[in-house]
Structure formats: C-alpha cells, structure tokens
XYZ file of C-alpha atoms in Angstrom:
313
model
C 7.170 -31.424 23.145
C 9.559 -33.357 20.945
C 10.591 -32.500 17.417
C 8.060 -32.458 14.619
C 8.449 -35.235 12.076
C 7.234 -35.107 8.499
C 5.859 -38.313 7.018
C 5.191 -37.960 3.275
C 1.798 -39.469 2.618
C 2.225 -43.057 1.503
C 5.882 -43.212 2.564
C 7.607 -44.788 5.549
C 10.474 -42.283 5.516
C 10.807 -40.160 8.643
C 11.921 -36.535 8.308
C 12.229 -33.884 11.029
C 10.979 -30.391 10.215
C 12.699 -27.741 12.383
C 11.310 -24.343 13.361
C 7.761 -25.157 12.374
C 4.441 -24.286 13.938
C 1.523 -26.675 14.200
C -1.946 -25.294 13.575
C -4.642 -26.703 15.832
C -4.558 -29.048 18.846
C -1.839 -31.663 19.236
C -3.031 -34.999 17.898
C -0.055 -37.241 17.105
C -0.607 -39.299 14.006
C -3.266 -36.994 12.544
C -3.038 -34.850 9.425
C -2.764 -31.246 10.531
C -1.670 -27.986 8.881
C 1.933 -27.025 9.466
C 3.625 -23.701 8.707
C 7.371 -23.763 8.020
C 9.158 -20.617 6.956
C 5.927 -19.243 5.522
C 5.134 -22.479 3.661
C 1.835 -24.130 4.566
C 1.850 -27.930 4.508
C -1.660 -29.241 4.849
C -3.289 -32.205 3.147
C -0.404 -34.459 2.126
C 1.594 -34.836 5.329
C 1.398 -36.736 8.627
C 2.828 -35.070 11.736
C 4.272 -37.047 14.632
C 5.928 -36.025 17.865
C 9.107 -37.386 19.384
C 11.176 -38.694 16.479
C 13.987 -37.077 14.530
C 16.589 -37.735 11.885
C 20.162 -36.759 11.315
C 20.602 -34.718 8.122
C 19.030 -31.929 6.034
C 19.371 -33.418 2.548
C 16.121 -35.439 2.262
C 14.141 -32.694 3.976
C 15.282 -30.036 1.535
C 14.456 -32.339 -1.360
C 10.930 -32.717 -0.038
C 10.555 -28.990 0.588
C 11.770 -28.159 -2.917
C 8.545 -29.649 -4.222
C 6.477 -27.549 -1.877
C 8.351 -24.356 -2.748
C 7.922 -24.637 -6.499
C 6.285 -21.423 -7.688
C 2.997 -22.137 -9.457
C 1.589 -18.642 -10.063
C 3.403 -15.509 -11.212
C 1.411 -12.269 -11.168
C 2.527 -9.168 -13.026
C 2.240 -5.440 -12.854
C 2.071 -3.987 -16.380
C 2.924 -0.290 -16.727
C 6.686 0.265 -16.491
C 7.136 -3.433 -15.784
C 6.115 -5.003 -19.108
C 5.149 -1.953 -21.196
C 5.725 1.790 -21.174
C 4.613 4.860 -23.097
C 6.444 5.448 -26.359
C 6.767 9.139 -25.567
C 6.556 11.181 -22.351
C 3.074 12.304 -21.321
C 3.896 15.978 -21.879
C 4.886 15.346 -25.501
C 1.740 13.318 -26.186
C -0.458 16.039 -24.715
C 1.363 18.835 -26.563
C 1.107 17.024 -29.902
C -2.619 16.455 -29.524
C -3.168 20.053 -28.403
C -1.308 21.326 -31.456
C -3.574 19.259 -33.702
C -6.515 21.115 -32.135
C -4.946 24.551 -32.559
C -3.476 24.992 -29.071
C 0.227 25.639 -28.519
C 1.408 24.499 -25.091
C 4.948 23.587 -24.077
C 5.479 19.856 -23.576
C 7.616 20.463 -20.480
C 4.885 22.559 -18.873
C 2.289 19.896 -19.624
C 4.520 17.149 -18.259
C 5.017 18.961 -14.962
C 1.335 19.879 -14.743
C 0.289 16.296 -15.411
C 2.267 15.057 -12.408
C 0.493 17.560 -10.172
C -2.956 16.879 -11.615
C -2.588 13.108 -11.445
C -1.444 13.219 -7.826
C -4.306 15.519 -6.801
C -6.939 13.467 -8.641
C -5.640 10.222 -7.132
C -5.806 11.740 -3.658
C -9.309 13.191 -4.059
C -10.784 10.288 -6.025
C -8.739 7.107 -5.436
C -9.000 4.173 -7.831
C -10.632 6.181 -10.607
C -13.271 7.600 -8.276
C -15.347 4.428 -8.268
C -16.593 5.057 -4.736
C -17.655 8.562 -5.829
C -19.716 7.376 -8.773
C -17.109 8.177 -11.425
C -15.994 6.030 -14.329
C -12.344 5.771 -15.286
C -13.120 7.717 -18.453
C -14.564 10.668 -16.522
C -11.691 10.414 -14.058
C -9.094 10.699 -16.822
C -10.940 13.540 -18.531
C -10.715 15.402 -15.235
C -6.958 14.786 -15.082
C -6.453 16.139 -18.602
C -8.595 19.234 -18.001
C -6.709 20.020 -14.806
C -3.356 19.396 -16.519
C -4.046 21.988 -19.205
C -5.437 24.405 -16.623
C -2.238 24.167 -14.566
C -0.212 24.633 -17.766
C -1.952 27.965 -18.366
C -4.897 27.057 -20.635
C -8.025 28.673 -19.196
C -10.509 27.712 -21.934
C -11.814 24.392 -20.610
C -14.206 23.953 -23.525
C -11.279 24.015 -25.943
C -9.610 21.222 -23.970
C -12.607 18.849 -23.877
C -12.117 17.423 -27.413
C -8.383 17.093 -26.710
C -9.127 15.150 -23.542
C -11.555 12.867 -25.368
C -8.999 12.147 -28.086
C -6.215 11.517 -25.582
C -8.368 8.961 -23.763
C -8.855 7.064 -27.021
C -5.195 7.403 -28.014
C -4.021 5.959 -24.703
C -6.316 2.991 -25.353
C -4.372 2.225 -28.519
C -1.385 -0.141 -28.502
C 0.369 2.341 -30.783
C 0.875 4.645 -27.791
C 2.660 1.899 -25.867
C 5.727 -0.259 -26.388
C 6.722 -3.602 -24.940
C 9.822 -3.385 -22.780
C 12.954 -5.216 -23.852
C 12.979 -8.820 -22.710
C 9.304 -8.883 -21.735
C 8.049 -11.312 -24.376
C 11.013 -13.664 -24.025
C 10.613 -13.706 -20.251
C 6.885 -14.428 -20.447
C 7.515 -17.272 -22.882
C 10.240 -18.641 -20.626
C 7.904 -18.573 -17.644
C 5.282 -20.480 -19.619
C 7.831 -23.102 -20.607
C 8.553 -23.640 -16.918
C 4.889 -24.472 -16.420
C 4.041 -21.300 -14.526
C 0.572 -19.827 -14.597
C 0.739 -16.115 -15.376
C -1.735 -13.386 -14.469
C -1.918 -9.598 -14.365
C -2.552 -7.632 -11.161
C -2.532 -3.970 -12.150
C -3.789 -0.586 -10.980
C -4.816 0.133 -14.566
C -8.305 0.834 -15.871
C -10.640 -1.067 -18.190
C -8.540 -0.303 -21.283
C -5.770 -2.671 -20.246
C -7.219 -5.811 -21.859
C -7.358 -4.170 -25.301
C -3.869 -2.728 -24.905
C -2.437 -6.137 -24.031
C -4.244 -7.748 -26.965
C -2.937 -5.091 -29.343
C 0.620 -5.556 -28.101
C 0.418 -9.341 -28.447
C 0.823 -9.976 -24.713
C -2.670 -11.004 -23.619
C -2.196 -14.613 -24.764
C 0.447 -15.168 -22.080
C -1.945 -14.578 -19.171
C -4.614 -16.801 -17.678
C -6.512 -13.764 -16.409
C -6.176 -10.003 -16.018
C -7.182 -8.185 -12.830
C -7.379 -4.397 -12.856
C -8.106 -2.255 -9.836
C -11.060 -0.726 -11.672
C -12.615 -4.140 -12.320
C -12.180 -5.578 -8.819
C -12.535 -2.317 -6.897
C -9.295 -2.586 -4.908
C -6.008 -0.993 -5.954
C -2.631 -2.373 -4.967
C -1.324 -2.588 -2.281
C -4.770 -3.557 -0.951
C -4.443 -7.221 -0.020
C -7.829 -8.049 -1.550
C -6.674 -7.710 -5.142
C -3.818 -10.155 -4.476
C -6.143 -12.536 -2.643
C -8.509 -12.436 -5.617
C -5.671 -13.510 -7.912
C -4.845 -16.398 -5.582
C -8.507 -17.391 -5.456
C -8.845 -17.443 -9.231
C -5.648 -19.461 -9.605
C -6.535 -21.710 -6.648
C -3.077 -21.495 -5.110
C -1.671 -20.573 -1.707
C 0.448 -17.409 -1.244
C 3.580 -19.447 -0.534
C 3.638 -20.830 -4.092
C 2.908 -17.494 -5.790
C 5.156 -14.563 -6.673
C 4.523 -11.050 -7.967
C 6.664 -8.903 -10.266
C 6.395 -5.120 -10.396
C 8.247 -1.812 -10.333
C 6.637 -0.211 -7.263
C 8.188 -0.928 -3.878
C 5.011 0.072 -2.033
C 2.285 -1.280 -4.321
C 3.988 -4.328 -5.825
C 6.864 -5.558 -3.678
C 5.458 -4.844 -0.211
C 1.841 -5.386 -1.219
C 2.445 -8.959 -2.338
C 4.747 -9.878 0.527
C 2.226 -8.585 3.069
C -0.047 -11.543 2.298
C 2.727 -14.135 2.174
C 3.539 -14.111 -1.536
C 7.075 -13.876 -2.860
C 7.869 -10.780 -4.899
C 10.478 -9.232 -7.154
C 11.138 -5.546 -7.712
C 11.990 -4.411 -11.250
C 14.476 -1.570 -10.918
C 17.285 -0.576 -13.235
C 20.648 0.670 -11.933
C 20.262 3.878 -9.949
C 16.456 3.706 -9.931
C 16.075 2.749 -6.266
C 16.130 5.186 -3.384
C 18.780 4.269 -0.795
C 16.165 3.519 1.886
C 14.313 1.156 -0.437
C 17.486 -0.501 -1.672
C 18.567 -1.196 1.904
C 15.247 -2.867 2.730
C 15.049 -5.178 -0.301
C 17.379 -8.199 -0.506
C 19.586 -8.041 -3.569
C 18.207 -11.345 -4.863
C 14.729 -9.783 -5.019
C 15.828 -6.899 -7.271
C 15.629 -7.357 -11.044
C 17.853 -4.924 -12.989
C 15.978 -6.145 -16.090
C 13.327 -8.726 -16.910
C 15.997 -11.102 -18.190
C 17.058 -11.549 -14.555
C 13.694 -13.023 -13.521
C 14.108 -16.658 -14.557
C 17.496 -17.044 -12.809
C 15.971 -15.372 -9.736
C 13.134 -17.909 -9.741
C 15.633 -20.763 -9.913
C 17.458 -19.345 -6.887
C 14.191 -18.847 -5.017
C 13.014 -22.397 -5.573
C 16.399 -23.793 -4.650
C 16.771 -21.908 -1.360
C 15.715 -23.338 2.034
C 12.103 -22.378 2.787
C 12.105 -20.080 -0.260
C 13.507 -17.157 1.709
C-alpha cells in the first residue's frame, strides 16, 4: 500500500499523513476514519492511496486545527479548592463546642484510617450498598472519633451531623491561588470547562458559594453518575455531554491514578497538578515534565505547548 494522503474537504491540496491507521476497508477516494497519533480524523477528510508530498509544514498547520483542545475537565478538591484548616482541627473544634475534648492530631490520624476503611468497604459513598453520601460521611466521623478514643457514639452523632453541614459551607473551603484567573483565561481561549470529581452532592453548592460554578458548563460528581474516577465511564459521560472526542479534551487534577492516568486511559490529554517535592519518584519518572503543573498558572502555557506540538503528544 502506498502512503496515505489527506485531502481537506473542498480543497485540491494534497498532503501525506505518515504513521496513520485507516479504519475500515480500503476504498480509495472515500471518506473514512483515520487515526493519527491518537487523533481521529473522520468526517472532513478524503483519503487516497499512492500520492505523497515533500514537506511537513502544511501538514502540521492542518493538524494544529484538529489538535485544538475544546473541552477542559477539572478535578476540584486540592486542584481548585482546599480546606481552610486540616480535618483534625475542624473535628476538634466542633467536638469542643459540644463538650468533648479530643486532640486535633489524634483526630487527624484517625480520620485517615477511617476514611480509607470506609472507602474500601463502601466505595463511592456506598451507593451500591444502599447508602447515601450523608450516611456514609456520618459513618466516617463516628469511626474517626472511636479510633481517637471516644467510646460514646451517641455523643458524637450531633457532632457528625454538624460537621456534614459545615463541610457543605463555602466558609470551610478556600479557592487555591491562581484558580480563578486560570479559569477565566481558559474561558477567554474559548474552552468549554466542566468538573469531573469524586465528590458528593454538596459540590454544586460549594462551587456556587465560592463563586466558581459560573465557569463550568456542567458538574459531574461520582455520586451523581455512579462511577468514581478513574472509571472510564465518568470521563466518557463528560465527553458525551460536551459532544467532543477524547483527542480534543484534556483533564486537570492532582491524583496520578484517578486524574492523570484515568483520563489518558480513554485517549484524553491530562495534566497533573503537583507542587515541588509533592510527587513520588516513581510517579515523577512516568509523567513527562510538560504534563506536570507546579501551579495552576502553568496551565495556559502548557496548553499552548500541547496544541503546538506534532500530534499533541
């Protein structure tokens, strides 16, 4: 078989596309899907066999249009917002208001254990076990205080209820530096923005209260759709709602497993938010430097580099 030639629809220019795969039977002169470096060319190209051209310039100019990112999906917690105070301090303060004295450090350590155990026993807020996210979180709080030495579960119930409400309030959260400016900059570039988060139903209200909801076309939480990252279905749902292909979408998040690898597994681009010294050596070695964002202010330049690179790699 000869080289594959790309004819822009409505143009007489002939361009050769190297290292591409045709999808479907060979029918010279017909429109057929073509995959090049992860980019799917489908409805606006003609493919022909046997002709070629001599230089990369025009081809890269054509591909630049195909590689323009159209959708940018976002993780939220520790990517755009974070807690104002550590969990242990929040729990200790609320306990003190209810007459219980518990060390913040002990509660912080216990929370990590309780959260991990609850997530293992009842993944994604226990939806498949008939739980609601509210009941799931109440269980985490009760177990946290139990592990921190509080044996009176009844005394903890009102604390747990209050903590659930407090963590629904924007006052418990703060927007990370550079987040709003970056979101505005993305909008100015014409990007559609959306949230893909393993948060629960409270996220919409938190984003509204922090003044961030207006930046996003839609918000997908794992509780609402039933699939937590890195499950490919939550990313596919975002692509479906935005009506875009994976090759023109990118995801931004702080988790190597859930965000970076989860998005790339379905053909999206992705960026990993990680400050200096925050990446384990094994992770750092497996993520190209241009995909790592030391801060959110690095995103827009990274997008420019992505869209300007051959095949978007």
